[in-house]
């Protein structure tokens, strides 16, 4: 099957057209500045095509993507009819336990979730409707949620100690995010270890611009560091991660901040950007730390310490750990963060290989020494392929 994987943000849209039989990426690209002016960067093989196109809404963005995919010069299919199905990344899946076929019923449920993640779910639901309209009702549209992998967490891991009326009426609980990525790398780790996933206790560290760590016990998420929103857990590029909640009310009172001011400070002006005072990008922070900038070093130390604490906590939660996996922009590329996060974990059975780690970048690599009781690995994530696999399974009538 030829499946289009769509990942819509508030002003951007990434896509990949994948042949599910060969897993080949036939074409991929990115629309940016939707709602402002708009352009599409489309890639096919080694070629890149750039299109300026007005994109007042996501509809024009998707039309530009379809035009590129079917164009005689840069396209990879003769017409839209050759695209068999579409898989959409949806950030918040509420109580959905797996990816689902979009029907009137599942669409209504997704619409009700917009209030929990307006910036993400709003544009994602819009894109699903546009694809339904442009591709025709007979083409399956599938929603793959960032949260659904974490629906297996036990109540003691997902509950917050707040009044029951909020839990019930406002759906306040830990949901967790990046589930598609955690699920993909845990399965790949088991494959690399040559053991059934059901026998393994794995801590998966998705460290990127947004970061989360998950305890995967027997293939199921049993705890994860993001919470009701993707702002919880580790300090991230610009998100604060876990802080004492009363800091927020204290600052709101003292500086007369609105809820939206507080939101913007904690989401966009915090994290390693705030601590380093330099950048949200780990490459910039490391370069400045090397020049002796103590704030940059503190940002790196806080981040690695946070990852290490979560690994320890999740080993305790699972009663052991067989593997630790690093993935996403920082996890796949940044040996320094990986080494700092694993330093001192010898007591857990980690025998880290600093030399192999230093050279490991962007490909499947074991970065612990042979014989280490806990295997430490770098595994590039592939959320699009995971989504495509779910689309194929659902389109062929399998229950996930
Ligand atoms: P997103 O959460 O937006 O999907 P990614 O997983 O792509 O983010 O991660 C992006 C981040 O990865 C960048 O902000 C940068 O901090 C980090 N990164 C990418 N390449 C490197 C590298 N070579 N060394 C250190 N950090 C890197």
CSV table of C-alpha atoms and ligand atoms in Angstrom, one decimal:
chain,number,residue,atom,x,y,z
A,1,UNK,CA,0.0,0.0,0.0
A,2,UNK,CA,1.0,3.6,-0.5
A,3,UNK,CA,0.2,5.4,2.7
A,4,UNK,CA,0.5,9.1,3.5
A,5,UNK,CA,1.6,9.9,7.1
A,6,UNK,CA,0.6,13.4,8.1
A,7,UNK,CA,1.9,15.3,11.1
A,8,UNK,CA,0.1,18.6,11.4
A,9,UNK,CA,1.1,21.4,13.8
A,10,UNK,CA,-0.5,24.8,14.4
A,11,UNK,CA,1.5,26.5,11.6
A,12,UNK,CA,3.3,23.5,10.0
A,13,UNK,CA,2.6,20.2,8.4
A,14,UNK,CA,5.0,17.4,7.8
A,15,UNK,CA,4.3,14.4,5.6
A,16,UNK,CA,5.8,11.2,4.3
A,17,UNK,CA,4.5,9.0,1.5
A,18,UNK,CA,5.6,5.5,2.4
A,19,UNK,CA,5.3,2.2,0.4
A,20,UNK,CA,4.3,-0.1,3.3
A,21,UNK,CA,5.5,-3.3,1.4
A,22,UNK,CA,9.1,-2.1,1.2
A,23,UNK,CA,9.0,0.7,3.9
A,24,UNK,CA,10.6,2.9,1.3
A,25,UNK,CA,9.9,6.7,1.7
A,26,UNK,CA,8.7,7.7,-1.7
A,27,UNK,CA,8.5,11.4,-0.9
A,28,UNK,CA,8.4,13.6,2.1
A,29,UNK,CA,8.2,17.3,3.0
A,30,UNK,CA,7.2,20.1,5.1
A,31,UNK,CA,4.8,23.0,4.9
A,32,UNK,CA,5.6,26.0,7.1
A,33,UNK,CA,4.2,29.4,8.0
A,34,UNK,CA,0.6,28.2,7.5
A,35,UNK,CA,-1.8,31.1,8.3
A,36,UNK,CA,1.1,33.6,7.7
A,37,UNK,CA,2.2,33.3,4.1
A,38,UNK,CA,3.2,29.7,3.4
A,39,UNK,CA,5.8,27.5,1.6
A,40,UNK,CA,6.3,23.8,0.9
A,41,UNK,CA,9.7,22.1,0.9
A,42,UNK,CA,9.2,18.8,-0.9
A,43,UNK,CA,11.8,16.0,-1.2
A,44,UNK,CA,12.1,13.1,-3.5
A,45,UNK,CA,15.2,10.9,-3.4
A,46,UNK,CA,18.1,13.4,-3.2
A,47,UNK,CA,16.1,16.2,-4.9
A,48,UNK,CA,14.5,19.1,-3.1
A,49,UNK,CA,11.7,21.3,-4.5
A,50,UNK,CA,10.7,24.6,-3.0
A,51,UNK,CA,7.3,26.2,-3.5
A,52,UNK,CA,6.0,29.5,-2.3
A,53,UNK,CA,2.2,29.2,-2.0
A,54,UNK,CA,-0.3,31.2,-0.1
A,55,UNK,CA,-1.5,28.9,2.8
A,56,UNK,CA,-4.1,30.9,4.7
A,57,UNK,CA,-5.3,27.5,6.2
A,58,UNK,CA,-4.2,23.9,6.4
A,59,UNK,CA,-6.5,23.2,3.4
A,60,UNK,CA,-4.1,25.1,1.0
A,61,UNK,CA,-1.2,23.4,2.6
A,62,UNK,CA,-2.6,19.9,2.0
A,63,UNK,CA,-3.6,20.9,-1.6
A,64,UNK,CA,0.0,22.0,-2.2
A,65,UNK,CA,1.3,18.6,-0.9
A,66,UNK,CA,-1.1,16.7,-3.1
A,67,UNK,CA,-0.1,18.9,-6.1
A,68,UNK,CA,3.6,18.1,-5.5
A,69,UNK,CA,3.0,14.3,-5.0
A,70,UNK,CA,1.0,14.1,-8.3
A,71,UNK,CA,3.0,16.7,-10.3
A,72,UNK,CA,4.5,15.3,-13.6
A,73,UNK,CA,7.9,16.9,-12.7
A,74,UNK,CA,8.4,16.1,-9.1
A,75,UNK,CA,5.6,13.7,-8.2
A,76,UNK,CA,5.7,10.0,-7.3
A,77,UNK,CA,2.1,9.0,-8.1
A,78,UNK,CA,0.0,9.7,-11.2
A,79,UNK,CA,-3.0,10.8,-9.3
A,80,UNK,CA,-4.5,11.0,-5.8
A,81,UNK,CA,-6.3,7.7,-6.5
A,82,UNK,CA,-2.9,5.9,-6.2
A,83,UNK,CA,-2.6,6.9,-2.5
A,84,UNK,CA,-4.4,4.1,-0.6
A,85,UNK,CA,-4.8,5.5,2.8
A,86,UNK,CA,-3.7,8.3,5.2
A,87,UNK,CA,-2.4,8.1,8.8
A,88,UNK,CA,-2.6,11.2,11.0
A,89,UNK,CA,-0.6,11.9,14.0
A,90,UNK,CA,-3.0,13.2,16.7
A,91,UNK,CA,-1.4,14.5,19.9
A,92,UNK,CA,-4.2,13.9,22.4
A,93,UNK,CA,-6.1,10.7,22.2
A,94,UNK,CA,-7.9,10.9,25.6
A,95,UNK,CA,-9.0,7.3,26.4
A,96,UNK,CA,-8.3,5.8,23.0
A,97,UNK,CA,-6.1,2.8,23.6
A,98,UNK,CA,-4.7,2.4,20.1
A,99,UNK,CA,-4.8,4.0,16.7
A,100,UNK,CA,-8.3,4.0,15.2
A,101,UNK,CA,-10.1,4.3,11.9
A,102,UNK,CA,-11.7,7.7,11.5
A,103,UNK,CA,-15.5,7.3,11.6
A,104,UNK,CA,-18.3,9.6,12.6
A,105,UNK,CA,-18.1,8.2,16.1
A,106,UNK,CA,-14.3,8.4,16.5
A,107,UNK,CA,-14.3,11.9,14.9
A,108,UNK,CA,-16.8,13.1,17.5
A,109,UNK,CA,-14.6,11.8,20.3
A,110,UNK,CA,-11.6,13.5,18.8
A,111,UNK,CA,-13.5,16.8,18.5
A,112,UNK,CA,-14.4,16.5,22.2
A,113,UNK,CA,-10.6,16.3,23.0
A,114,UNK,CA,-9.7,19.6,21.3
A,115,UNK,CA,-10.3,21.4,24.7
A,116,UNK,CA,-7.5,19.3,26.2
A,117,UNK,CA,-4.9,20.2,23.6
A,118,UNK,CA,-6.3,23.0,21.4
A,119,UNK,CA,-3.0,23.9,19.8
A,120,UNK,CA,-2.4,20.4,18.5
A,121,UNK,CA,-5.7,18.6,18.2
A,122,UNK,CA,-7.4,21.5,16.5
A,123,UNK,CA,-5.3,21.6,13.4
A,124,UNK,CA,-5.0,17.8,13.3
A,125,UNK,CA,-8.7,17.3,13.3
A,126,UNK,CA,-9.0,19.9,10.6
A,127,UNK,CA,-6.4,18.1,8.4
A,128,UNK,CA,-8.2,14.7,8.8
A,129,UNK,CA,-11.4,16.4,7.5
A,130,UNK,CA,-9.6,18.0,4.6
A,131,UNK,CA,-8.0,14.7,3.6
A,132,UNK,CA,-11.4,12.9,3.8
A,133,UNK,CA,-12.8,15.6,1.5
A,134,UNK,CA,-9.9,15.6,-1.0
A,135,UNK,CA,-9.2,11.9,-1.1
A,136,UNK,CA,-12.8,10.7,-1.0
A,137,UNK,CA,-14.8,8.8,1.6
A,138,UNK,CA,-13.6,5.4,0.4
A,139,UNK,CA,-9.9,6.0,1.4
A,140,UNK,CA,-9.3,5.0,5.0
A,141,UNK,CA,-8.1,7.8,7.3
A,142,UNK,CA,-6.5,6.6,10.5
A,143,UNK,CA,-5.7,8.6,13.7
A,144,UNK,CA,-2.6,7.6,15.6
A,145,UNK,CA,-2.4,9.2,19.1
A,146,UNK,CA,0.6,10.2,21.0
A,147,UNK,CA,-1.2,9.2,24.2
A,148,UNK,CA,-2.7,5.8,23.4
A,149,UNK,CA,0.5,3.7,24.2
A,150,UNK,CA,0.3,5.0,27.8
A,151,UNK,CA,-3.2,3.9,28.4
A,152,UNK,CA,-1.9,0.8,30.1
A,153,UNK,CA,-0.4,2.8,33.0
A,154,UNK,CA,-1.8,1.6,36.4
A,155,UNK,CA,-4.0,4.0,38.4
A,156,UNK,CA,-1.2,4.8,40.8
A,157,UNK,CA,1.0,6.1,37.9
A,158,UNK,CA,-1.7,8.1,36.1
A,159,UNK,CA,-3.6,9.6,39.0
A,160,UNK,CA,-3.1,13.1,40.4
A,161,UNK,CA,-3.9,13.9,44.0
A,162,UNK,CA,-6.5,16.6,43.2
A,163,UNK,CA,-10.2,16.8,44.1
A,164,UNK,CA,-12.3,14.0,42.5
A,165,UNK,CA,-14.7,16.4,40.7
A,166,UNK,CA,-11.8,17.7,38.5
A,167,UNK,CA,-10.6,14.2,37.8
A,168,UNK,CA,-14.1,13.2,36.7
A,169,UNK,CA,-15.5,16.3,35.0
A,170,UNK,CA,-12.3,17.7,33.5
A,171,UNK,CA,-10.5,14.5,32.7
A,172,UNK,CA,-7.5,15.4,34.8
A,173,UNK,CA,-4.9,12.6,34.8
A,174,UNK,CA,-1.5,11.7,33.4
A,175,UNK,CA,-1.9,10.9,29.7
A,176,UNK,CA,1.8,10.9,28.5
A,177,UNK,CA,2.9,11.7,25.0
A,178,UNK,CA,5.4,10.5,22.3
A,179,UNK,CA,3.8,7.1,22.6
A,180,UNK,CA,4.3,6.2,19.0
A,181,UNK,CA,8.0,6.8,19.4
A,182,UNK,CA,8.3,4.9,22.7
A,183,UNK,CA,6.4,2.0,21.2
A,184,UNK,CA,8.6,1.9,18.1
A,185,UNK,CA,12.0,2.0,19.9
A,186,UNK,CA,10.9,-0.5,22.6
A,187,UNK,CA,9.9,-3.0,19.9
A,188,UNK,CA,13.2,-2.4,18.0
A,189,UNK,CA,15.3,-2.8,21.2
A,190,UNK,CA,13.7,-6.3,21.7
A,191,UNK,CA,14.5,-7.2,18.1
A,192,UNK,CA,18.1,-6.1,18.5
A,193,UNK,CA,18.4,-8.1,21.8
A,194,UNK,CA,16.8,-11.1,20.1
A,195,UNK,CA,14.3,-11.5,23.0
A,196,UNK,CA,10.5,-11.3,23.1
A,197,UNK,CA,9.4,-7.8,24.1
A,198,UNK,CA,7.0,-9.4,26.6
A,199,UNK,CA,10.0,-10.6,28.6
A,200,UNK,CA,11.8,-7.2,28.8
A,201,UNK,CA,11.9,-4.2,31.1
A,202,UNK,CA,13.0,-1.2,29.1
A,203,UNK,CA,13.4,2.5,29.8
A,204,UNK,CA,12.9,4.5,26.6
A,205,UNK,CA,14.3,8.1,26.6
A,206,UNK,CA,12.8,10.2,23.8
A,207,UNK,CA,15.0,13.3,24.1
A,208,UNK,CA,14.4,16.0,21.5
A,209,UNK,CA,13.0,19.5,21.6
A,210,UNK,CA,10.3,17.9,23.7
A,211,UNK,CA,11.5,15.1,25.9
A,212,UNK,CA,9.9,12.2,27.8
A,213,UNK,CA,11.0,9.0,29.4
A,214,UNK,CA,8.9,5.9,29.7
A,215,UNK,CA,8.9,2.6,31.6
A,216,UNK,CA,8.0,-0.2,29.2
A,217,UNK,CA,7.4,-3.4,31.1
A,218,UNK,CA,6.6,-6.4,28.9
A,219,UNK,CA,5.8,-4.1,25.9
A,220,UNK,CA,3.4,-2.0,27.9
A,221,UNK,CA,3.9,1.5,29.2
A,222,UNK,CA,3.6,1.5,33.0
A,223,UNK,CA,4.8,5.0,33.7
A,224,UNK,CA,5.9,8.1,31.7
A,225,UNK,CA,7.3,11.5,32.5
A,226,UNK,CA,4.9,13.7,30.5
A,227,UNK,CA,1.6,14.3,32.2
A,228,UNK,CA,-1.8,15.9,31.6
A,229,UNK,CA,0.1,18.0,29.0
A,230,UNK,CA,3.4,17.6,27.1
A,231,UNK,CA,4.9,20.3,29.4
A,232,UNK,CA,5.5,17.9,32.3
A,233,UNK,CA,8.6,15.9,33.3
A,234,UNK,CA,12.1,16.9,32.1
A,235,UNK,CA,13.1,20.5,31.4
A,236,UNK,CA,12.8,20.8,27.6
A,237,UNK,CA,13.9,23.2,24.8
A,238,UNK,CA,11.5,25.9,26.0
A,239,UNK,CA,9.1,24.0,28.4
A,240,UNK,CA,9.7,24.1,32.1
A,241,UNK,CA,9.0,20.4,32.9
A,242,UNK,CA,8.1,19.5,36.5
A,243,UNK,CA,8.1,22.5,38.8
A,244,UNK,CA,6.5,23.1,42.2
A,245,UNK,CA,2.9,24.0,41.1
A,246,UNK,CA,2.8,26.8,43.6
A,247,UNK,CA,5.5,28.7,41.8
A,248,UNK,CA,2.9,29.3,39.1
A,249,UNK,CA,0.2,30.8,41.4
A,250,UNK,CA,2.9,32.7,43.3
A,251,UNK,CA,4.2,34.4,40.2
A,252,UNK,CA,0.7,35.0,38.8
A,253,UNK,CA,-0.3,36.8,42.0
A,254,UNK,CA,2.9,38.7,42.4
A,255,UNK,CA,3.2,39.9,38.7
A,256,UNK,CA,-0.5,40.1,37.9
A,257,UNK,CA,-0.1,37.5,35.2
A,258,UNK,CA,-3.1,36.0,33.3
A,259,UNK,CA,-3.4,32.3,32.7
A,260,UNK,CA,-2.3,32.8,29.1
A,261,UNK,CA,0.8,34.8,30.2
A,262,UNK,CA,1.7,32.0,32.6
A,263,UNK,CA,1.1,29.4,29.8
A,264,UNK,CA,3.4,31.3,27.4
A,265,UNK,CA,6.2,31.7,30.1
A,266,UNK,CA,6.1,28.0,31.1
A,267,UNK,CA,5.8,26.7,27.5
A,268,UNK,CA,7.9,29.0,25.4
A,269,UNK,CA,10.3,30.9,27.7
A,270,UNK,CA,11.4,28.2,30.1
A,271,UNK,CA,13.4,25.0,29.9
A,272,UNK,CA,17.0,24.8,28.8
A,273,UNK,CA,16.5,28.1,26.9
A,274,UNK,CA,15.8,29.9,30.2
A,275,UNK,CA,18.5,28.2,32.2
A,276,UNK,CA,21.2,28.6,29.6
A,277,UNK,CA,20.1,32.1,28.6
A,278,UNK,CA,21.4,31.2,25.1
A,279,UNK,CA,19.3,28.8,23.1
A,280,UNK,CA,16.8,25.9,23.2
A,281,UNK,CA,19.1,23.9,20.9
A,282,UNK,CA,21.5,21.5,22.7
A,283,UNK,CA,24.2,22.1,20.0
A,284,UNK,CA,24.3,25.9,20.9
A,285,UNK,CA,24.2,25.2,24.6
A,286,UNK,CA,27.1,22.7,24.4
A,287,UNK,CA,29.2,25.1,22.3
A,288,UNK,CA,28.8,27.8,24.8
A,289,UNK,CA,29.4,25.5,27.8
A,290,UNK,CA,32.7,24.6,26.1
A,291,UNK,CA,33.6,28.3,26.1
A,292,UNK,CA,33.1,28.3,29.9
A,293,UNK,CA,29.5,29.5,30.1
A,294,UNK,CA,28.4,28.2,33.6
A,295,UNK,CA,24.6,28.7,32.9
A,296,UNK,CA,24.9,26.5,29.8
A,297,UNK,CA,26.7,23.9,31.8
A,298,UNK,CA,24.0,24.0,34.4
A,299,UNK,CA,21.3,23.5,31.7
A,300,UNK,CA,23.1,20.4,30.5
A,301,UNK,CA,23.6,19.1,34.0
A,302,UNK,CA,20.0,19.6,35.0
A,303,UNK,CA,18.8,17.8,31.9
A,304,UNK,CA,21.1,14.8,32.2
A,305,UNK,CA,20.3,14.6,36.0
A,306,UNK,CA,16.6,14.6,35.2
A,307,UNK,CA,17.0,11.7,32.7
A,308,UNK,CA,19.2,9.8,35.2
A,309,UNK,CA,16.6,10.2,38.0
A,310,UNK,CA,13.8,9.0,35.7
A,311,UNK,CA,15.9,5.9,34.7
A,312,UNK,CA,16.4,5.1,38.4
A,313,UNK,CA,12.7,5.7,39.2
A,314,UNK,CA,11.5,3.5,36.4
A,315,UNK,CA,13.9,0.7,37.2
A,316,UNK,CA,12.3,0.8,40.7
A,317,UNK,CA,8.8,0.9,39.3
A,318,UNK,CA,9.4,-2.1,37.1
A,319,UNK,CA,11.6,-4.0,39.7
A,320,UNK,CA,14.6,-4.0,37.3
A,321,UNK,CA,15.7,-2.9,33.9
A,322,UNK,CA,17.1,-4.8,31.0
A,323,UNK,CA,17.7,-2.0,28.5
A,324,UNK,CA,17.9,1.8,28.3
A,325,UNK,CA,17.2,3.3,24.9
A,326,UNK,CA,18.0,6.8,23.7
A,327,UNK,CA,16.1,8.3,20.7
A,328,UNK,CA,15.0,11.6,19.0
A,329,UNK,CA,17.2,14.6,18.1
A,330,UNK,CA,19.2,14.8,21.3
A,331,UNK,CA,19.0,11.1,22.2
A,332,UNK,CA,20.2,9.9,18.8
A,333,UNK,CA,22.9,12.5,18.3
A,334,UNK,CA,24.2,13.8,21.6
A,335,UNK,CA,26.8,11.4,23.1
A,336,UNK,CA,27.6,13.9,25.9
A,337,UNK,CA,24.0,13.9,27.2
A,338,UNK,CA,23.8,10.1,27.0
A,339,UNK,CA,27.0,9.6,28.9
A,340,UNK,CA,26.1,12.2,31.6
A,341,UNK,CA,22.7,10.5,32.0
A,342,UNK,CA,24.2,7.0,32.4
A,343,UNK,CA,27.1,8.1,34.7
A,344,UNK,CA,26.8,6.5,38.1
A,345,UNK,CA,24.3,3.9,37.0
A,346,UNK,CA,26.8,1.1,37.4
A,347,UNK,CA,24.9,0.0,40.5
A,348,UNK,CA,22.0,-0.9,38.2
A,349,UNK,CA,24.2,-3.1,36.0
A,350,UNK,CA,25.1,-0.5,33.4
A,351,UNK,CA,28.6,-0.9,31.9
A,352,UNK,CA,28.7,2.1,29.6
A,353,UNK,CA,31.1,2.1,26.6
A,354,UNK,CA,32.2,5.8,26.3
A,355,UNK,CA,34.2,5.2,23.2
A,356,UNK,CA,31.4,3.6,21.2
A,357,UNK,CA,29.0,6.1,22.6
A,358,UNK,CA,31.1,9.0,21.4
A,359,UNK,CA,30.9,7.8,17.8
A,360,UNK,CA,27.2,6.7,17.9
A,361,UNK,CA,25.0,9.0,15.9
A,362,UNK,CA,21.7,8.4,14.1
A,363,UNK,CA,21.8,4.7,13.7
A,364,UNK,CA,21.0,1.6,15.8
A,365,UNK,CA,24.0,1.1,18.1
A,366,UNK,CA,24.6,-0.7,21.4
A,367,UNK,CA,26.6,1.8,23.6
A,368,UNK,CA,27.1,-0.5,26.6
A,369,UNK,CA,30.1,-2.9,26.8
A,370,UNK,CA,29.5,-6.5,25.8
A,371,UNK,CA,28.5,-8.3,28.9
A,372,UNK,CA,26.8,-5.3,30.5
A,373,UNK,CA,23.8,-6.6,32.4
A,374,UNK,CA,21.8,-3.6,31.1
A,375,UNK,CA,22.0,-3.0,27.4
A,376,UNK,CA,22.2,0.7,26.6
A,377,UNK,CA,21.2,1.6,23.0
A,378,UNK,CA,20.8,4.4,20.5
A,379,UNK,CA,17.8,3.7,18.2
A,380,UNK,CA,16.6,6.3,15.7
A,381,UNK,CA,12.8,6.7,16.1
A,382,UNK,CA,10.5,6.3,13.1
A,383,UNK,CA,7.0,7.5,14.1
A,384,UNK,CA,5.9,7.7,10.5
A,385,UNK,CA,6.7,4.1,9.9
A,386,UNK,CA,4.9,3.1,13.1
A,387,UNK,CA,1.8,5.1,11.9
A,388,UNK,CA,1.9,3.5,8.5
A,389,UNK,CA,2.1,0.0,10.1
A,390,UNK,CA,-1.0,0.9,12.1
A,391,UNK,CA,-2.8,2.2,9.0
A,392,UNK,CA,-2.1,-1.1,7.1
A,393,UNK,CA,-3.2,-3.2,10.0
A,394,UNK,CA,-6.5,-1.2,10.5
A,395,UNK,CA,-7.1,-1.1,6.7
A,396,UNK,CA,-6.8,-4.8,6.5
A,397,UNK,CA,-9.3,-5.2,9.3
A,398,UNK,CA,-7.0,-6.2,12.2
A,399,UNK,CA,-7.7,-5.2,15.7
A,400,UNK,CA,-4.8,-3.4,17.3
B,1,LIG,P1,11.1,17.6,18.0
B,1,LIG,O1,10.8,17.4,19.5
B,1,LIG,O2,10.9,19.0,17.6
B,1,LIG,O3,10.6,16.5,17.1
B,1,LIG,P2,13.8,16.6,17.6
B,1,LIG,O4,13.6,15.2,18.1
B,1,LIG,O5,14.0,16.7,16.1
B,1,LIG,O6,12.7,17.6,18.1
B,1,LIG,O7,15.0,17.2,18.3
B,1,LIG,C1,15.5,18.5,18.0
B,1,LIG,C2,16.6,18.8,19.0
B,1,LIG,O8,17.6,17.8,18.9
B,1,LIG,C3,17.3,20.1,18.6
B,1,LIG,O9,16.6,21.2,19.2
B,1,LIG,C4,18.7,19.9,19.2
B,1,LIG,O10,18.7,20.4,20.5
B,1,LIG,C5,18.9,18.4,19.2
B,1,LIG,N1,19.9,18.0,18.3
B,1,LIG,C6,19.8,17.7,17.0
B,1,LIG,N2,21.0,17.3,16.5
B,1,LIG,C7,21.9,17.4,17.6
B,1,LIG,C8,23.3,17.1,17.7
B,1,LIG,N3,24.0,16.7,16.7
B,1,LIG,N4,23.8,17.3,18.9
B,1,LIG,C9,23.1,17.7,20.0
B,1,LIG,N5,21.8,17.9,19.9
B,1,LIG,C10,21.2,17.8,18.7
